Coordinates of C-alpha atoms in Angstrom, one line a residue:
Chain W
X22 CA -15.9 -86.1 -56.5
X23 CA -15.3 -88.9 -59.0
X24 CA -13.2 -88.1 -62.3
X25 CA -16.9 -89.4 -63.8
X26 CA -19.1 -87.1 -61.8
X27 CA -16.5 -84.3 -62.9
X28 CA -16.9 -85.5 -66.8
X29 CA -20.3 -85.5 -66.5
X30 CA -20.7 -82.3 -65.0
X31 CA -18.5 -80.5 -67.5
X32 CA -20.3 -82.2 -70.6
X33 CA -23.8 -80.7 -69.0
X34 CA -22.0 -77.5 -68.8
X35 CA -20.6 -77.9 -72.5
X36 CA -23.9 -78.6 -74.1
X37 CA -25.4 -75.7 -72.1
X38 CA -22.6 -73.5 -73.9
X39 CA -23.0 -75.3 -77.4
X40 CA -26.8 -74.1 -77.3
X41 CA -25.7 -70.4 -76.6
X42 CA -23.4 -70.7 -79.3
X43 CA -25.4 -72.3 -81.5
X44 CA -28.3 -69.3 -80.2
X45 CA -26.0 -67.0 -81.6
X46 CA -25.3 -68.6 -85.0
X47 CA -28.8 -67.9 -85.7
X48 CA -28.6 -64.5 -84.6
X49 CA -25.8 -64.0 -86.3
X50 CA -27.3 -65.6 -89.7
X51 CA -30.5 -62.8 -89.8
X52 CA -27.7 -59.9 -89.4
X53 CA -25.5 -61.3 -91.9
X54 CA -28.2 -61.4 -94.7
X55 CA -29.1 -58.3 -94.1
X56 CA -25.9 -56.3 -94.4
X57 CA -24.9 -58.7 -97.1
X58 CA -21.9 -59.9 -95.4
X59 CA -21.2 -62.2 -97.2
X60 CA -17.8 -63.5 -95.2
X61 CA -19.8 -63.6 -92.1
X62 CA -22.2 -65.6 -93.9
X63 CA -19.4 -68.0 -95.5
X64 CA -17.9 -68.3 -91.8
X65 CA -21.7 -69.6 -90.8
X66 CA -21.8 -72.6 -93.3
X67 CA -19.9 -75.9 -93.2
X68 CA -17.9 -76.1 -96.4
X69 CA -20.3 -78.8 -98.0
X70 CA -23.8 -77.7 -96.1
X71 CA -26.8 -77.3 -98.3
X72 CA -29.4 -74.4 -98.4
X73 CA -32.6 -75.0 -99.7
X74 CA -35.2 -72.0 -100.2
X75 CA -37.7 -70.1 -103.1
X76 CA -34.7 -71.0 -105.5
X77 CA -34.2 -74.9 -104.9
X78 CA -31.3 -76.3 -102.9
X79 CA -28.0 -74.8 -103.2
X80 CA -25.1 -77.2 -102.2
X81 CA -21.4 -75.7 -100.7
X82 CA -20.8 -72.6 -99.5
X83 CA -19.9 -70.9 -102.2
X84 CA -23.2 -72.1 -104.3
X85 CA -24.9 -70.9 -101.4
X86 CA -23.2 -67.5 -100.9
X87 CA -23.7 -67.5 -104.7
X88 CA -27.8 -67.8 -104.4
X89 CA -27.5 -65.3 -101.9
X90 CA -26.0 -62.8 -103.7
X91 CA -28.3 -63.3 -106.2
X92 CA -31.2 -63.3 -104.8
X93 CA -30.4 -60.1 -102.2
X94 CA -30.2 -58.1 -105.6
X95 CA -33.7 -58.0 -105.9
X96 CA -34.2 -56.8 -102.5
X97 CA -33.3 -53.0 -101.5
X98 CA -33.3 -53.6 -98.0
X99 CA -34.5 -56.6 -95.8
X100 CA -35.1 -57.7 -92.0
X101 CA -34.6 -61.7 -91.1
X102 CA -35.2 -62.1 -87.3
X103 CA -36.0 -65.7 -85.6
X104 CA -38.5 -66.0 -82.5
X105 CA -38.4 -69.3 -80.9
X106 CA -35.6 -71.7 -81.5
X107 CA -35.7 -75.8 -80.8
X108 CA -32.0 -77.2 -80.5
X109 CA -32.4 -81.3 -80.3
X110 CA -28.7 -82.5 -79.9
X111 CA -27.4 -85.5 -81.8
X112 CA -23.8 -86.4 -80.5
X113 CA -21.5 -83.8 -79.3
X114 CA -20.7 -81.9 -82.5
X115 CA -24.0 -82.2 -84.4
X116 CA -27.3 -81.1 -83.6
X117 CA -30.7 -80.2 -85.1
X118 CA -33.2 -77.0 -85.0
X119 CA -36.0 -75.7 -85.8
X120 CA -36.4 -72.2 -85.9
X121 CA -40.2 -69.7 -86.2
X122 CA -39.3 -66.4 -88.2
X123 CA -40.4 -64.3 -90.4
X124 CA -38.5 -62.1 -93.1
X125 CA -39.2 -58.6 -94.3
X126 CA -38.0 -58.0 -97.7
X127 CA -38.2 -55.0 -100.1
X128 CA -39.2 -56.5 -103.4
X129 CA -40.0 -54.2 -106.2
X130 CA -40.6 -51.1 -104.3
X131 CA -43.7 -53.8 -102.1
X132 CA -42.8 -55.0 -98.4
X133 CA -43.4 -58.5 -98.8
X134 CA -43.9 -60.7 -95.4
X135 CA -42.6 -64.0 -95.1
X136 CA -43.6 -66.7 -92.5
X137 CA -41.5 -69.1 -92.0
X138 CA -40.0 -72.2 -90.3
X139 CA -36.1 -73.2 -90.6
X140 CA -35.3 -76.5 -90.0
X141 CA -31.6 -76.9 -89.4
X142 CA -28.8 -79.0 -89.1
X143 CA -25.6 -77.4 -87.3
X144 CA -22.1 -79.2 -87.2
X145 CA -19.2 -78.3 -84.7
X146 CA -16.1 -77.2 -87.3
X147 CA -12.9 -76.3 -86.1
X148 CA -14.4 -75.8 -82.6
X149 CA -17.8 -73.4 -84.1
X150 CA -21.1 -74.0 -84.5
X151 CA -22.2 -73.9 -88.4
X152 CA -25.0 -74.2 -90.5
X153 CA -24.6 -77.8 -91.9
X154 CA -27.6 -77.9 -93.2
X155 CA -31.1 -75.1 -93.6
X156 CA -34.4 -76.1 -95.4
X157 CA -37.4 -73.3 -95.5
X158 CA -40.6 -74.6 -95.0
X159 CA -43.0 -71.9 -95.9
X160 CA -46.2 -70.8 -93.9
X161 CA -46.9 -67.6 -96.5
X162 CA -44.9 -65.2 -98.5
X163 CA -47.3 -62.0 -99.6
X164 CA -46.9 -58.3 -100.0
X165 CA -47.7 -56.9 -96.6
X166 CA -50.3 -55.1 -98.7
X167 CA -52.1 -58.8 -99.2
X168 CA -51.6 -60.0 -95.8
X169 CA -54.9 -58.5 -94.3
X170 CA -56.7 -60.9 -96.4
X171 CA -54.9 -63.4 -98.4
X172 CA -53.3 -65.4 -95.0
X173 CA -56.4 -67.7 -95.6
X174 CA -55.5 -68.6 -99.0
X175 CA -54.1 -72.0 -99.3
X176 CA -52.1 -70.1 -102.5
X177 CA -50.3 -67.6 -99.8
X178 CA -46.6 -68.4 -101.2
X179 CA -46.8 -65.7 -103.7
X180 CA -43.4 -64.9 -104.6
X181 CA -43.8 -61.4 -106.7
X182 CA -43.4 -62.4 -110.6
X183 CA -44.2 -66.2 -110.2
X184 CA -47.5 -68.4 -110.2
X185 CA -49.3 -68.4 -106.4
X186 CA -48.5 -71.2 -104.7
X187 CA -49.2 -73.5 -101.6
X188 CA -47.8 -73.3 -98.8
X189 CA -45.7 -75.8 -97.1
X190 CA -46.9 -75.5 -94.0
X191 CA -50.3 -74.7 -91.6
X192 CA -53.1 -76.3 -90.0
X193 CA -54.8 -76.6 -93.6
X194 CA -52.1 -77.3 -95.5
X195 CA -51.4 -80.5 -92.9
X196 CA -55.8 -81.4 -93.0
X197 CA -56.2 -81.0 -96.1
X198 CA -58.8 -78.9 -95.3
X199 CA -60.6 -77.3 -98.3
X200 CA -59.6 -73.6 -98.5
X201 CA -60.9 -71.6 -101.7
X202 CA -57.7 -70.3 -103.5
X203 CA -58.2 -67.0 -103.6
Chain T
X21 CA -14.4 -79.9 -53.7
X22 CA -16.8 -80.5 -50.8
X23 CA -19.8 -82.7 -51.4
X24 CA -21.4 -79.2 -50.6
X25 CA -19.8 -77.0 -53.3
X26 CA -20.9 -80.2 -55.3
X27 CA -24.4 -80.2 -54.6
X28 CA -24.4 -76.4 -55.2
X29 CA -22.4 -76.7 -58.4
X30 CA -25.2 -78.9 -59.6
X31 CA -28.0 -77.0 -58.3
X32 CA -27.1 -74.8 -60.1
X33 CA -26.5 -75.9 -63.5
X34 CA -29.4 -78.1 -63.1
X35 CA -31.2 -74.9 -63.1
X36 CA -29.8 -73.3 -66.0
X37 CA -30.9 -76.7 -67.7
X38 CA -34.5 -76.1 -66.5
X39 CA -34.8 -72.5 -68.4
X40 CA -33.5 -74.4 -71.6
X41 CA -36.6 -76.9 -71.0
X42 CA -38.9 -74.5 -70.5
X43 CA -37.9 -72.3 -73.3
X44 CA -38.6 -75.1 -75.7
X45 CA -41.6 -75.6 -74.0
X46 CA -42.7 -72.0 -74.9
X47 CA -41.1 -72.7 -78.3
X48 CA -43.0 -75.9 -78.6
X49 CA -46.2 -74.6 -77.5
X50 CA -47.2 -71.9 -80.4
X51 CA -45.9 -74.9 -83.0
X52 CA -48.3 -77.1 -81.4
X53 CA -51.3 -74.7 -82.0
X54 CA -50.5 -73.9 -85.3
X55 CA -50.5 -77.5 -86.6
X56 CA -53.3 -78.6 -84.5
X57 CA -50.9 -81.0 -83.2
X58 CA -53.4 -81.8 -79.8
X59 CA -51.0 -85.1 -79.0
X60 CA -47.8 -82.8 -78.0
X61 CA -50.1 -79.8 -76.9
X62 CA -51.6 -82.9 -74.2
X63 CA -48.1 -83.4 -72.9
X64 CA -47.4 -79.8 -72.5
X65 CA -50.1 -79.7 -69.7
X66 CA -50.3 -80.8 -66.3
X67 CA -53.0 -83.0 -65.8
X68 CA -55.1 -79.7 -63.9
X69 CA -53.8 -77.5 -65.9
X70 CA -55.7 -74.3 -65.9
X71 CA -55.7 -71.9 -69.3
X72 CA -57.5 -68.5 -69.3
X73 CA -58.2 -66.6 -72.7
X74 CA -60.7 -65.0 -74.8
X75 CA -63.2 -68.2 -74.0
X76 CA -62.7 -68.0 -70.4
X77 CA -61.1 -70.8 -68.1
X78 CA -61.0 -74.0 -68.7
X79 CA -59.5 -76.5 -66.3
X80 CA -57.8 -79.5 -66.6
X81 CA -55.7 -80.7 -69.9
X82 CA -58.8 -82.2 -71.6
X83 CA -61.2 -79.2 -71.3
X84 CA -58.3 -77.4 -72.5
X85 CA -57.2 -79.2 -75.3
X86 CA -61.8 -79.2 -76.3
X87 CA -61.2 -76.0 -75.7
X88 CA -58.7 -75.2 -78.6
X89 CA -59.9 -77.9 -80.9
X90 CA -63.3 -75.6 -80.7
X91 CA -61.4 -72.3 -81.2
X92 CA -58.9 -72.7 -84.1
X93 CA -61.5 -74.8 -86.2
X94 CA -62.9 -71.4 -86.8
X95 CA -59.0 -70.3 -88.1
X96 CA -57.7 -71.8 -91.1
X97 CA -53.9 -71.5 -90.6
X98 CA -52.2 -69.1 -87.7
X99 CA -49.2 -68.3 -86.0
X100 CA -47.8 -68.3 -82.7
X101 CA -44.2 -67.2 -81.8
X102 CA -42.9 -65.7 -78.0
X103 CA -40.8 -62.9 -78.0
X104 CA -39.2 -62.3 -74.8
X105 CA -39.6 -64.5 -72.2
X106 CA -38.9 -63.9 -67.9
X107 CA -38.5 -67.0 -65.9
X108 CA -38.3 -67.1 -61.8
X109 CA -38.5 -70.1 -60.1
X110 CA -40.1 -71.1 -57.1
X111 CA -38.2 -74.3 -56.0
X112 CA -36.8 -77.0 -57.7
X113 CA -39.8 -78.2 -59.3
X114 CA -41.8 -74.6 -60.2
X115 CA -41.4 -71.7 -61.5
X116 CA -43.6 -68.7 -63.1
X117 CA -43.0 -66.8 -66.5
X118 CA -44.1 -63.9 -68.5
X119 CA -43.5 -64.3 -72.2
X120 CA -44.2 -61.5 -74.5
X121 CA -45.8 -62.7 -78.0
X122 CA -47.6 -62.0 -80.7
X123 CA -50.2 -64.3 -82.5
X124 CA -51.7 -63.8 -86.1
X125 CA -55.0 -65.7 -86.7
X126 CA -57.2 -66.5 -89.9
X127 CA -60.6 -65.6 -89.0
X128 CA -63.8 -65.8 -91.9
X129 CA -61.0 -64.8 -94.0
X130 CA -59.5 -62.0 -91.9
X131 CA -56.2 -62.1 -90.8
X132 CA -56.3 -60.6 -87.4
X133 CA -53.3 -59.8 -85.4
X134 CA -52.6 -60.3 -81.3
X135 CA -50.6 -59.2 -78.9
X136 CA -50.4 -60.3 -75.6
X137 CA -48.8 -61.6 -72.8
X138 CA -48.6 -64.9 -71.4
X139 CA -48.6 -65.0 -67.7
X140 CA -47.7 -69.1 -67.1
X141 CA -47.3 -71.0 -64.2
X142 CA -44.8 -74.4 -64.8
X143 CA -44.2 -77.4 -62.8
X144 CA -41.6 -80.5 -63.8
X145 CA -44.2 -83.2 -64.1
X146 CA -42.3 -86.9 -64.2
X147 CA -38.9 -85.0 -65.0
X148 CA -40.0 -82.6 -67.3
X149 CA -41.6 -79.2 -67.4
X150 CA -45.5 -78.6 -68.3
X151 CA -47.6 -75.5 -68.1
X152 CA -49.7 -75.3 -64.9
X153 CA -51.4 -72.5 -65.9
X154 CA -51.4 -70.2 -69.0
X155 CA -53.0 -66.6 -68.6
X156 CA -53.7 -64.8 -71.4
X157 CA -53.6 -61.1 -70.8
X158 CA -54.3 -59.0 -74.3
X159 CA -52.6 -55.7 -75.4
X160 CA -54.9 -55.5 -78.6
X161 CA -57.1 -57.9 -81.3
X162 CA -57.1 -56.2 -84.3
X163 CA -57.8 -57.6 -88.0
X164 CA -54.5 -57.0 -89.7
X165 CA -56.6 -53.8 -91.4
X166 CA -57.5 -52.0 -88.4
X167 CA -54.2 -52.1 -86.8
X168 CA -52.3 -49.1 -88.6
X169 CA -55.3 -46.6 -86.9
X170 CA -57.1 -48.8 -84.0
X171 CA -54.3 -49.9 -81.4
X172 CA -54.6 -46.7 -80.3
X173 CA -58.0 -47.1 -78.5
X174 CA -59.1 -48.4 -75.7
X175 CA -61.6 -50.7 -77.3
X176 CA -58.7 -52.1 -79.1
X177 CA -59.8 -55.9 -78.1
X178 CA -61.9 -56.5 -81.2
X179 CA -62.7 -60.2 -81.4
X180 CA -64.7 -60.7 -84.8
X181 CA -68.1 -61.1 -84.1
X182 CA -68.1 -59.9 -80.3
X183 CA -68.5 -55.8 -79.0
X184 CA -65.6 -54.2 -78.8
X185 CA -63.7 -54.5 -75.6
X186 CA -61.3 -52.9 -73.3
X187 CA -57.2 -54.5 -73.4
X188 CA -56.3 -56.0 -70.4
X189 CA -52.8 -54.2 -70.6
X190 CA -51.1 -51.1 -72.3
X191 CA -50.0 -47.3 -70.9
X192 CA -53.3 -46.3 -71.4
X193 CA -55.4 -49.3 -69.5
X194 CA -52.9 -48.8 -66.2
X195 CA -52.8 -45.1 -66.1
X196 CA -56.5 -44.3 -66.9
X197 CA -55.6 -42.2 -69.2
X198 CA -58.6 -41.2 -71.7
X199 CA -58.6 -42.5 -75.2
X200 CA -61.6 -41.9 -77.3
X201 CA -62.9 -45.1 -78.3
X202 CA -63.0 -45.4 -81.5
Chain H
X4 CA -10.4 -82.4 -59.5
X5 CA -8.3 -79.3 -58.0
X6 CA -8.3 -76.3 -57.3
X7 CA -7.8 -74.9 -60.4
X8 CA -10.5 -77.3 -62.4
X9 CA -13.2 -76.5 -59.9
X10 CA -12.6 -72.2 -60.3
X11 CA -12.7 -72.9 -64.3
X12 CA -15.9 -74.8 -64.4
X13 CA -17.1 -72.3 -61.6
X14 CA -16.4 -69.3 -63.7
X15 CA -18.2 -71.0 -66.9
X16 CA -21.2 -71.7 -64.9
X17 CA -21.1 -68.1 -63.6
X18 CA -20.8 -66.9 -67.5
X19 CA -24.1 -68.8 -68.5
X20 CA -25.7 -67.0 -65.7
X21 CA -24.9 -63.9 -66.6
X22 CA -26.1 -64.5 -70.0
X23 CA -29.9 -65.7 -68.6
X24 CA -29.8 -62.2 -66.0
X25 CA -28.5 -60.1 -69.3
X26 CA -31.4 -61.8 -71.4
X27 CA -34.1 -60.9 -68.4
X28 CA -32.7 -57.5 -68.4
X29 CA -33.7 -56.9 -72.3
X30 CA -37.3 -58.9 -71.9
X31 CA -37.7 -56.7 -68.9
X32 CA -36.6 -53.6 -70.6
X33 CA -39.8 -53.5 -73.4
X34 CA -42.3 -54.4 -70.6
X35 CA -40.7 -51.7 -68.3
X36 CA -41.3 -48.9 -71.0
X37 CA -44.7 -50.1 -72.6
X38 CA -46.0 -50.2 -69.1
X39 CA -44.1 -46.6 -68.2
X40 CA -42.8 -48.6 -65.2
X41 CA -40.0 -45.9 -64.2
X42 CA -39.4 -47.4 -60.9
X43 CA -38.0 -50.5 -63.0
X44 CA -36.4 -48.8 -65.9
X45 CA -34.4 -46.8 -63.4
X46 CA -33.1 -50.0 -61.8
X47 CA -32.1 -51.2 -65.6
X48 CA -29.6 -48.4 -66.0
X49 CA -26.5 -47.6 -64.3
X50 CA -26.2 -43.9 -62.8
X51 CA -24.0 -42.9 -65.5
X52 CA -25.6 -44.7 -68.1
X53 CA -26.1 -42.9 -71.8
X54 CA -29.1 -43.7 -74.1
X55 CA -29.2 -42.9 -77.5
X56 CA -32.0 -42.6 -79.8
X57 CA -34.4 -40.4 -81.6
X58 CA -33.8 -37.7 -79.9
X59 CA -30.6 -37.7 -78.9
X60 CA -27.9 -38.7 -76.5
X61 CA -29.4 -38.6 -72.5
X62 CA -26.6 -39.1 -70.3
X63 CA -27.2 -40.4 -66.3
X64 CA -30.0 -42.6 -65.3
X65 CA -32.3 -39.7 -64.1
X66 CA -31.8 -37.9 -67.6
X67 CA -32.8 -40.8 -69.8
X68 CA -35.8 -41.5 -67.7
X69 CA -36.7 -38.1 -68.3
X70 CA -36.7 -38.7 -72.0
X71 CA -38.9 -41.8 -71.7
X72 CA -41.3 -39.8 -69.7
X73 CA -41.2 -36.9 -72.7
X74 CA -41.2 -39.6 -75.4
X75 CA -44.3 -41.5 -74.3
X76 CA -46.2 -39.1 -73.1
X77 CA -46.8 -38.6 -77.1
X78 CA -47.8 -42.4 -77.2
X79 CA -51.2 -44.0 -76.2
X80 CA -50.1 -47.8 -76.2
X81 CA -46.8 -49.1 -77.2
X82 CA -44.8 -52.7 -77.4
X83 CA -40.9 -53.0 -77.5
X84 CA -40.3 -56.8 -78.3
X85 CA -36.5 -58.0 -79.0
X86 CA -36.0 -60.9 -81.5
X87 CA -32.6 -61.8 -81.4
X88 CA -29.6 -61.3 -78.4
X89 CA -25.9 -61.7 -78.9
X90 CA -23.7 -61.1 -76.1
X91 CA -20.3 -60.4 -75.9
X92 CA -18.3 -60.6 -72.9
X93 CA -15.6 -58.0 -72.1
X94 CA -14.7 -59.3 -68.4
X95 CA -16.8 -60.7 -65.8
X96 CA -18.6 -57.4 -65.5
X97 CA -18.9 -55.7 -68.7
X98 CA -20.4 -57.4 -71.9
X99 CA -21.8 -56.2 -75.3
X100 CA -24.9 -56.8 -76.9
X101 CA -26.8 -56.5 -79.9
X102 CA -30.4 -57.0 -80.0
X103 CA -32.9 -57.1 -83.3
X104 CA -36.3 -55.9 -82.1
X105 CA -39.0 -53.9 -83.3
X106 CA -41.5 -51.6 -81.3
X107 CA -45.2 -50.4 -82.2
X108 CA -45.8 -47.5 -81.0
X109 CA -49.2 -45.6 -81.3
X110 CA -48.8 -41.3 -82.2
X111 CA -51.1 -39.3 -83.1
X112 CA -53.6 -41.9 -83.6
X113 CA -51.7 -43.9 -86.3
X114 CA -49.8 -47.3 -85.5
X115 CA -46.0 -46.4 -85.9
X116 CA -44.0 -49.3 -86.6
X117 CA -40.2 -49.4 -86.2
X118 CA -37.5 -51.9 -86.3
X119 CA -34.5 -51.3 -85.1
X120 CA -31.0 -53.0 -83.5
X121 CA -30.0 -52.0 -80.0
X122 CA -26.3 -51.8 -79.5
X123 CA -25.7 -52.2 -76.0
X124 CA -22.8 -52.2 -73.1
X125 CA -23.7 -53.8 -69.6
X126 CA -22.5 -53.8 -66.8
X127 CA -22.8 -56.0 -63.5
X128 CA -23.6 -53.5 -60.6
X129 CA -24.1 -54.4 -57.0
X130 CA -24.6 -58.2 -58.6
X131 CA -27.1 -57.4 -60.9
X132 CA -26.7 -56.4 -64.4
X133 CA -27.8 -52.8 -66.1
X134 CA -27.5 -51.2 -69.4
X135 CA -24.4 -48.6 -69.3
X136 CA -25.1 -47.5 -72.9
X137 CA -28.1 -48.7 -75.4
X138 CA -28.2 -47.0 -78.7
X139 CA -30.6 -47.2 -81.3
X140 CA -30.1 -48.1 -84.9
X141 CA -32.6 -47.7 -87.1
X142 CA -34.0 -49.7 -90.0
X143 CA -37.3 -47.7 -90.7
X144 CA -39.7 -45.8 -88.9
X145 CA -42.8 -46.0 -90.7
X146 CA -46.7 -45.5 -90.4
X147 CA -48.0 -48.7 -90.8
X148 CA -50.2 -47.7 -93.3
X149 CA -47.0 -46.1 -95.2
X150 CA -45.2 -49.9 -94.1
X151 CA -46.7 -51.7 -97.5
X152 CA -44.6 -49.7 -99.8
X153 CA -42.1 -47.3 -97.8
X154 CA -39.4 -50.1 -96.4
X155 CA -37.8 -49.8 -99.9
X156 CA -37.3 -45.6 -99.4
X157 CA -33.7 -44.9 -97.9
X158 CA -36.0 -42.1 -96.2
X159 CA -37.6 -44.1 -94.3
X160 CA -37.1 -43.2 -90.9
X161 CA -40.6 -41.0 -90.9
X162 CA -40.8 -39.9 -87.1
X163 CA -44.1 -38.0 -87.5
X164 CA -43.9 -34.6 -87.8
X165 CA -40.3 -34.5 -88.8
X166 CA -38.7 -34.6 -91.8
X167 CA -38.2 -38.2 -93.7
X168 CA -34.3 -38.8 -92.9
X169 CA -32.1 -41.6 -94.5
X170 CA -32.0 -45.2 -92.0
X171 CA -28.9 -46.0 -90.0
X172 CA -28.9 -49.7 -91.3
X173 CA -30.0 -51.6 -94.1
X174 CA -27.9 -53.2 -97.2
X175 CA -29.0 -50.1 -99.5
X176 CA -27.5 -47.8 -96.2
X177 CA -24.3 -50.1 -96.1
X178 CA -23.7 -50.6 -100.0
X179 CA -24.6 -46.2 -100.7
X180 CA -26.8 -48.1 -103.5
X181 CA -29.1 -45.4 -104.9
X182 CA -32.7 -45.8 -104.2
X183 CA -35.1 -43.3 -105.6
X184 CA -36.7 -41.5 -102.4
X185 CA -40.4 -41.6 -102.3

C-alpha cells in the first residue's frame, strides 16, 4: 500500500469522524439550551461566530450567550431536538449544515411550537467541531393551541406579544402563492 | 498490509460512506417536498422508481414526481422530517431501509398530522444513491384536532375528504385486537 | 504503513461501526415496542440488563419484558421515535448514550404525549450490541389535549390516573425556579 493510498484512506476515515462529531455538536446544542448550560453552550461557539434568530443577529460568544440568557427567561421550560441533518464539507476544518427541527417552548404559561430550519456553518477549533455560524429560517412559530388551524396562514411566525408575521420559509412562502392571512 | 486486508479495509469504510449518502438522501427528500423543489426530488429517483402512498402506485420518476405536483397543490406549506432510520444492504450497490417519520400537512386549512413509516428500497445510480422504491405504510392521519382523542381507533387513517380507514401499522392493526371505531 | 498504523486505523473504522449498530439498536428499539415485538426487544437487552422508567427499576431481560407487556397492554397504539443520539465510548465494548425522543402513546382513549431523554449503557455481546441499562428522564407527561397549556407546570408528569408529580428535567427542574403548579 502506497503512503498516498494510506493518506487517502485515513482522510475518508477522518471526515467520516468529523461528521459524527459534528452529529453530536448539534445534539449537544438542543441539550445545552435547555438546561441553560450556558458553558456547554460557550464551549459550542467559535469565539467570533454569529447567531441569528427572533432577536436579530448576535455576533461573539458572549453576545450570543448573552441573547440566550435573555431570551431563556421568558421561557419556563423548553425542548430543542433536530431531525435530519445535511453536513456539506468545505476543506478539512470547515463545513456547512442544514438542520430540520422544531422547538417547544413554554411562553407565558402557552406551549408554543416552532418549525424550523438551521442553517450552519461549523469550524474545527483547537481540534472540535463549533458552531461558527447558525441562521433560523422559520417555517411557523404558534401556540400549539393555534397550530390545528393557523399552519396555513402565511402570518404563522407569531411570536407571543409581537405583530404576526411571515414566515421565512414553505412551499407558499417560496410561490408566492396567495394565502389569506388569517 | 495485504492487498486483501486493503480491499477489506476499503470495503468497508466505503460502506460506512454509503449510510452517510443515504441518510442525506432521506434528509434531502422531506426538504424537497416541502419546497416543491421537483428538480432535486427528480434526482432522488431511479429512473423506475416505484412510490406507494395514499394515491396508490405510481411507477417511474415522472409519474412520481405528476404524482406529488398533484398532491401537495392541495397543501399550502408542510413538513417532512425522518426520525429513525434502519439501513441493510444488499450488495455493494443496494440496500433497503425503514425510516420512522412524521409529516404535518396543510389541508383546506387543516393542519393534519402523519405518522408513518417509510419502507425504501435504494440503489447507487451513476455513483450515487436514489430511492428505488418508497412504501408508505401509515400509523394514523389525523387533523392536528383529532389527534389528542382519535389515534386511538382503528379508523385512525382519516384523509380529509375520504371514509375513514384502517392504519396499516400499530399494536392494535397486528394483534387484532378490538378498538371501537370511533 | 506498519503494523501498528494499520491496528490504529482498524480500530477507528471498527468505532464508526459500532456507532451505526448502536444507532440501529435505538431506531430498532421504538419499532420493537410500538409493534409489541418481544422476540426483538428481548434480543436488545442483555440478560442482566436494568430498565428504569415509570414504574420502576426491572432488573434481567425477562423482567423488563414483563413490564413492557404490563405497560402496553394499557395502550391501544403507540410510537417511540428518538431525535437526537450521543454516544460515548467507555472501551471497545461498553459505551454511553443519551437519546432525546418523545413517544405517543394512546390510554384510555386520550393521546398521551411524552418527551423524555433516555440515559443509556451498552454493551457489545456475542458481537452485537444491547442496552445494559436505559433509564428514563422525563420532561412532561401530558394529555395532549392538557399539552397547549401544561408544559409550563413543574407537575407535569400527569401519568393518568396518578397523581401530577414534578419532571425529572427541564431548566425550571434544574434552576428550583418556582412555577405556580396548575
Amino acid at each position: 500500500m502506497s503512503a498516498e493510498e494510506i493518506a487517502e484512506l485515513t482522510a475518508r476515515l477522518r471526515r467520516l469522524e468529523d461528521r459524527e462529531e459534528i452529529r453530536s455538536l448539534i445534539a449537544g446544542y438542543g441539550r445545552a439550551v435547555d438546561d441553560r448550560d450556558w458553558e456547554s453552550l460557550t464551549r459550542q461557539y467559535t469565539v467570533d461566530a454569529q447567531f441569528e434568530s427572533a432577536g436579530g443577529r448576535s455576533v461573539g460568544v458572549e453576545a450570543i450567550i448573552d441573547y440566550y440568557r435573555e431570551r431563556t427567561a421568558d421561557y419556563v421550560a423548553s425542548y430543542h431536538y433536530p431531525h435530519s441533518i445535511e453536513i456539506t464539507f468545505i476543506d478539512d476544518d470547515s463545513a456547512t449544515g442544514l438542520v430540520c427541527a422544531h422547538a417547544e417552548l413554554t411562553i407565558g404559561g402557552d406551549t408554543v411550537m416552532v418549525a424550523l430550519r438551521y442553517h450552519d456553518d461549523y469550524r474545527r477549533v483547537d481540534g472540535g467541531w463549533r458552531f461558527q455560524e447558525r441562521t433560523v429560517h422559520l417555517l411557523y412559530v404558534l401556540k400549539l393551541s393555534d397550530l390545528p388551524t393557523e399552519f396555513a396562514s402565511r402570518l404563522r411566525v407569531r411570536w407571543p406579544g409581537t405583530a404576526p408575521a411571515v414566515a421565512h420559509i414553505g412551499a407558499d412562502v417560496a410561490s408566492g402563492r396567495t394565502v389569506d392571512p388569517r
